[in-house]
Short mmCIF file of C-alpha atoms in Angstrom, two decimals:
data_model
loop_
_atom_site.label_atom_id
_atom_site.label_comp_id
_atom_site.label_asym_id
_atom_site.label_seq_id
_atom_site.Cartn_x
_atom_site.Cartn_y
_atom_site.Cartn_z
CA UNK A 1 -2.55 12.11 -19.32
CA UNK A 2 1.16 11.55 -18.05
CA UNK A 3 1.84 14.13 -15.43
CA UNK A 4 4.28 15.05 -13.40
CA UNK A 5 4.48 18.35 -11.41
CA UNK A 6 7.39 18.79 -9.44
CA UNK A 7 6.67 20.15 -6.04
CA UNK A 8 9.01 21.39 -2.84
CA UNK A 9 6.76 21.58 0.21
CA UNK A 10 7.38 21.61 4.12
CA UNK A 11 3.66 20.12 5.65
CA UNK A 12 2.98 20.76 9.47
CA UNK A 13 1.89 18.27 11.02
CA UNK A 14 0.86 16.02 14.31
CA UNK A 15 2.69 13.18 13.79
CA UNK A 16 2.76 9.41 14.45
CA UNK A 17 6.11 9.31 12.81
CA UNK A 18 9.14 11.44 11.76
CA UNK A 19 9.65 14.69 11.51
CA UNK A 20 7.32 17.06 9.57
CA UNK A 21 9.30 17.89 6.58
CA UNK A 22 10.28 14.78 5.93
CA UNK A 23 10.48 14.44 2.24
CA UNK A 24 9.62 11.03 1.86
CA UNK A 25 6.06 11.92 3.14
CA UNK A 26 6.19 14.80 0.86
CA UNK A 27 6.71 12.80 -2.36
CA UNK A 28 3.63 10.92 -1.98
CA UNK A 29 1.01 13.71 -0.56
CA UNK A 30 1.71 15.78 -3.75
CA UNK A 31 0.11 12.58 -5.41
CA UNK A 32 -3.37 13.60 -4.15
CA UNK A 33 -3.74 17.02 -5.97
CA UNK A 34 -0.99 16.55 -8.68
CA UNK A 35 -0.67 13.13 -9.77
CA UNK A 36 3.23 11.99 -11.20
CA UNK A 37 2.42 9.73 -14.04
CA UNK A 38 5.47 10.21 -16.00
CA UNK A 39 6.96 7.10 -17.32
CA UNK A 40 3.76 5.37 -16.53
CA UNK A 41 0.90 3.97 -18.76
CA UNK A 42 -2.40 4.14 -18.11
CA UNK A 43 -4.04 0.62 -17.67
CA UNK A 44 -7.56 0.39 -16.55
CA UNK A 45 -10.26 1.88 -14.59
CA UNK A 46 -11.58 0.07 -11.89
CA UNK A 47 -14.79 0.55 -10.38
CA UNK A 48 -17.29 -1.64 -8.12
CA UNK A 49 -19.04 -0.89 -5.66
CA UNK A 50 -17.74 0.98 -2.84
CA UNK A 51 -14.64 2.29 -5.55
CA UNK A 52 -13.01 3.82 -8.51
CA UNK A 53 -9.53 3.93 -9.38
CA UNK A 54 -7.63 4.60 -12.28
CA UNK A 55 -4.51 2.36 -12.28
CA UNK A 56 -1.25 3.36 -13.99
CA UNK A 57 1.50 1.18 -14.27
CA UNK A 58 5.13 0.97 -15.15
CA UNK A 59 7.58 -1.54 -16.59
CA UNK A 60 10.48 -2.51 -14.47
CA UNK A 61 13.13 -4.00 -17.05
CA UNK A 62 15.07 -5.64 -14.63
CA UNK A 63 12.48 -7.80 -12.80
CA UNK A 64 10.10 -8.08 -15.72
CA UNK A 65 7.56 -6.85 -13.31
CA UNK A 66 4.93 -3.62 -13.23
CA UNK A 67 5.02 -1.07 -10.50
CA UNK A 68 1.94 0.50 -9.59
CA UNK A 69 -0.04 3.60 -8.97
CA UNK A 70 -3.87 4.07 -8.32
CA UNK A 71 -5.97 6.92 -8.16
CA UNK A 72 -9.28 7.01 -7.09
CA UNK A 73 -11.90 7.24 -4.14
CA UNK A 74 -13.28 5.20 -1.84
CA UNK A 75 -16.77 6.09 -2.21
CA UNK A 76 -18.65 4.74 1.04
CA UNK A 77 -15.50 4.71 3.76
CA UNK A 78 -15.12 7.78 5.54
CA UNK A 79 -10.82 8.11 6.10
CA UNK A 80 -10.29 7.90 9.42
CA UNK A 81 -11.97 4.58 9.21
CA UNK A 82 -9.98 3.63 5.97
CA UNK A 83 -6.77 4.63 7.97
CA UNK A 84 -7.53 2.87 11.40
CA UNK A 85 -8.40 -0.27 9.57
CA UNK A 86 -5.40 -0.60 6.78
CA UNK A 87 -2.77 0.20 10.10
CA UNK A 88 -4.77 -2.70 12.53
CA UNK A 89 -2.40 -5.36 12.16
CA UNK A 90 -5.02 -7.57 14.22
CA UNK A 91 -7.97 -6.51 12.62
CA UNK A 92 -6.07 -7.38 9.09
CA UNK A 93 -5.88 -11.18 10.28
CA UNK A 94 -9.78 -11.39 10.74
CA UNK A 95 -10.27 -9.78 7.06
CA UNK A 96 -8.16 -10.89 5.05
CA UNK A 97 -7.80 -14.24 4.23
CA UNK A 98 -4.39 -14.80 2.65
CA UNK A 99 -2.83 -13.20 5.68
CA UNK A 100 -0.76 -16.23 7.71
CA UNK A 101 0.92 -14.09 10.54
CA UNK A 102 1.16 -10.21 11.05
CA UNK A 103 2.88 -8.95 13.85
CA UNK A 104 5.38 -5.81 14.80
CA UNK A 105 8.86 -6.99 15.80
CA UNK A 106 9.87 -3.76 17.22
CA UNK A 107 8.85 -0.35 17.01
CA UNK A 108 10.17 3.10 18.07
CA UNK A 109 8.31 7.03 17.51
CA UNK A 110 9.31 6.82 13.93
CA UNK A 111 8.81 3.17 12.27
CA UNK A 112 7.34 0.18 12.96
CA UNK A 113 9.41 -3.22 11.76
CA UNK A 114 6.70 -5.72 10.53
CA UNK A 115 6.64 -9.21 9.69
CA UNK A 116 3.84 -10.28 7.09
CA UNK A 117 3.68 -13.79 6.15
CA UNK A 118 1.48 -14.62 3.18
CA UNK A 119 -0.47 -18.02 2.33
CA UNK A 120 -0.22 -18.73 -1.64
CA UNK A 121 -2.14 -21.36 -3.09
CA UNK A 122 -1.59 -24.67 -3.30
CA UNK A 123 0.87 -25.89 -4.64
CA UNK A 124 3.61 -22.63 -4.22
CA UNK A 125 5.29 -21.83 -1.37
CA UNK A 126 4.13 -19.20 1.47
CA UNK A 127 6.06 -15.73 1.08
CA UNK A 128 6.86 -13.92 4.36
CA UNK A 129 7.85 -9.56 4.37
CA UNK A 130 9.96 -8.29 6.92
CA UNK A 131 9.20 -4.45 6.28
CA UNK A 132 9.74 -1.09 7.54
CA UNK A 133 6.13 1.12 7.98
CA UNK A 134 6.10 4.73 9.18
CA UNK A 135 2.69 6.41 9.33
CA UNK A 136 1.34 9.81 9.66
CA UNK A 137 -1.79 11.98 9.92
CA UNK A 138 -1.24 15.58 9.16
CA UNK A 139 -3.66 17.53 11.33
CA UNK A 140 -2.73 20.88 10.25
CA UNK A 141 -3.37 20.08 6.52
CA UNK A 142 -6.22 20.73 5.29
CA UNK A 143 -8.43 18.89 4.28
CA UNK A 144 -6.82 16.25 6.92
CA UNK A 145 -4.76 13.38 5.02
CA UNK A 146 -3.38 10.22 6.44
CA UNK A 147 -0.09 8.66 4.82
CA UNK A 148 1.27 4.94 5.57
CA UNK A 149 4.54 4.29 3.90
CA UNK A 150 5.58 0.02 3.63
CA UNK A 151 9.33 -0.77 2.27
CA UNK A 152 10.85 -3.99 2.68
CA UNK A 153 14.00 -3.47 5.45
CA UNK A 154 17.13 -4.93 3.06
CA UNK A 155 18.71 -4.75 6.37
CA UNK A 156 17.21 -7.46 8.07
CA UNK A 157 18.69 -10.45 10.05
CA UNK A 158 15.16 -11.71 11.02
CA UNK A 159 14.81 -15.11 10.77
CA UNK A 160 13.26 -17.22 7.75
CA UNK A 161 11.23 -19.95 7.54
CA UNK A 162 11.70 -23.37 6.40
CA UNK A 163 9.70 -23.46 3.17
CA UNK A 164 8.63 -20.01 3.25
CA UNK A 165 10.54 -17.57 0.52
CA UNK A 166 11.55 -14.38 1.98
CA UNK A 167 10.06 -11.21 -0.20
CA UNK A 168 13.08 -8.55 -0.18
CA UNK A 169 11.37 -6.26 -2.83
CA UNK A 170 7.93 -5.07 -2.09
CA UNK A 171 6.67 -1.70 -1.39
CA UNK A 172 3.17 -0.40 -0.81
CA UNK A 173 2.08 3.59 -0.06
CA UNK A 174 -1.29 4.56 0.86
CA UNK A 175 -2.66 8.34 1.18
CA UNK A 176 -6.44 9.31 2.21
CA UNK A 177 -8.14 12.18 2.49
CA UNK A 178 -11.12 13.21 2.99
CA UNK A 179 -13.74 14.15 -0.30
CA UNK A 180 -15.27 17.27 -0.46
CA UNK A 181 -18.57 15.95 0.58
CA UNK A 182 -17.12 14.74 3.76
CA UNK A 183 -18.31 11.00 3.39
CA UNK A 184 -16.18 9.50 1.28
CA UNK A 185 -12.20 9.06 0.94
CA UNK A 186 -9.44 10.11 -1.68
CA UNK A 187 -6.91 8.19 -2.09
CA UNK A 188 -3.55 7.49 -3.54
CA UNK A 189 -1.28 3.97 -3.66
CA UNK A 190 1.61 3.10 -5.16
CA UNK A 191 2.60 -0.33 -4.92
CA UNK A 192 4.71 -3.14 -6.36
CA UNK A 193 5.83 -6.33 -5.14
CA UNK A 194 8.71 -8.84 -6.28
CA UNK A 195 7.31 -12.88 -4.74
CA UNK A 196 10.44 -14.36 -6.41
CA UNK A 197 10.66 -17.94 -6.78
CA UNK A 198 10.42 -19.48 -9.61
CA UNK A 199 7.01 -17.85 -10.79
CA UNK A 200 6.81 -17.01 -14.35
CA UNK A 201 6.84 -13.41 -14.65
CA UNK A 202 3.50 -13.21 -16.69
CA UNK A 203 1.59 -15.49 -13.55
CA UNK A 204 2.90 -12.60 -11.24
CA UNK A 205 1.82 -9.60 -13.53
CA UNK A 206 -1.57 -11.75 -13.71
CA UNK A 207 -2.00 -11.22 -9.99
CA UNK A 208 -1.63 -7.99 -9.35
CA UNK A 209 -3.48 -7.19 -12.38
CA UNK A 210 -6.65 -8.76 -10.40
CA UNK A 211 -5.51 -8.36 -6.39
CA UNK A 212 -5.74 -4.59 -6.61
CA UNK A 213 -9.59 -4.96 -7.34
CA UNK A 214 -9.78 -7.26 -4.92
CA UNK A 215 -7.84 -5.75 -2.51
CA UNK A 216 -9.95 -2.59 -2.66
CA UNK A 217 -13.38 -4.77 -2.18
CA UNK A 218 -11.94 -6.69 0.91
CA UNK A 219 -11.16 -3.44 2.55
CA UNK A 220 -14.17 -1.25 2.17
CA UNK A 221 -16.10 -5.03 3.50
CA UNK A 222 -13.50 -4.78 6.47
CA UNK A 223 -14.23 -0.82 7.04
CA UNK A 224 -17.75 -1.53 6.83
CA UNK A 225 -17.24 -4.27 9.62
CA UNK A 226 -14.52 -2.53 12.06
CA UNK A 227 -15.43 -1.54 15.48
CA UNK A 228 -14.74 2.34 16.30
#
């Protein structure tokens, strides 16, 4: 069903990033107990092993692109795992494979500024993401629940690479929380990206039609792998 509840909440919180009441936080929390599917369709239902998500996703007119949002649960991964090993920057160039270069170009108590630079098959072009991430784990909530917020920084001088196409509209939202049984993880992620280029629009749609899936299965292998 298309719902959308619409919530006003102040969360307290022990923070790794802005202040508690931040709204943009807020927004995506909510998704957990009262998903916002308005204006979305419902696609699929993924499952495998390790997962289950229900994807939803939205037409964006101008772009001729979908934007994304999954629900589901991670069904093996307990979350502070989940958390530790989708926010290792490090870790993320052992376990997954498409990942060039990831490193933080600055960083201050509230953001981190990221750049991400992404190997694309043979024969197109690399991409590369300079993007702003703030993260959070909200202590006081409970059950506990663990938000990582990724937007592409329009304000960026940093510099781009010969050959490489710079990525200027992605963003990518993860919440987990713990299930009621304790050993698995709930979580929500909203996500779309914009490679540009000259990729037809239906090749794009194509890929992030499969790379959620397999996005999901590389990171419950990687959880199952990290070192505590």
């Amino acid at each position: 069903p298309r719902l959308c509840f619409h919530t006003e909440a102040v969360v307290s919180t022990q923070s790794t990033g802005a202040d508690a009441t931040d709204d943009v936080f807020t927004q995506y929390l909510v998704e957990l107990d009262k998903p916002c599917t308005e204006g979305y369709d419902f696609f699929t239902t993924s499952k495998a092993d390790g997962y289950v998500l229900d994807i939803y996703r939205r037409f964006e007119k101008e772009s001729g692109l979908y934007r994304y949002k999954c629900y589901g649960e991670l069904t093996s991964v307990d979350t502070d795992t989940a958390f530790k090993v989708y926010c290792d920057l490090d870790y993320r160039k052992e376990w997954d494979s498409y990942c060039n270069d990831l490193r933080v170009i600055s960083e201050n108590e509230t953001q981190q500024n990221i750049y991400w630079r992404v190997a694309y098959p043979w024969p197109m072009s690399h991409r590369d993401y300079v993007f702003i991430r703030r993260s959070k784990v909200f202590e006081d909530h409970q059950p506990v629940r663990w938000c990582a917020i990724g937007k592409s920084d329009a304000s960026s001088t940093y510099e781009e690479k010969k050959g490489v196409i710079r990525v200027n509209d992605y963003e990518q939202t993860i919440v987990f929380q713990r299930t009621e049984s304790g050993l698995g993880t709930k979580m929500f992620m909203h996500y779309f990206d914009n490679p540009g280029g000259a990729l037809p629009t239906w090749l794009i749609n194509w890929a992030a039609k499969t790379g959620v899936p397999q996005f999901m299965t590389t990171l419950i292998k990687a959880c199952a792998n990290y070192k505590k």
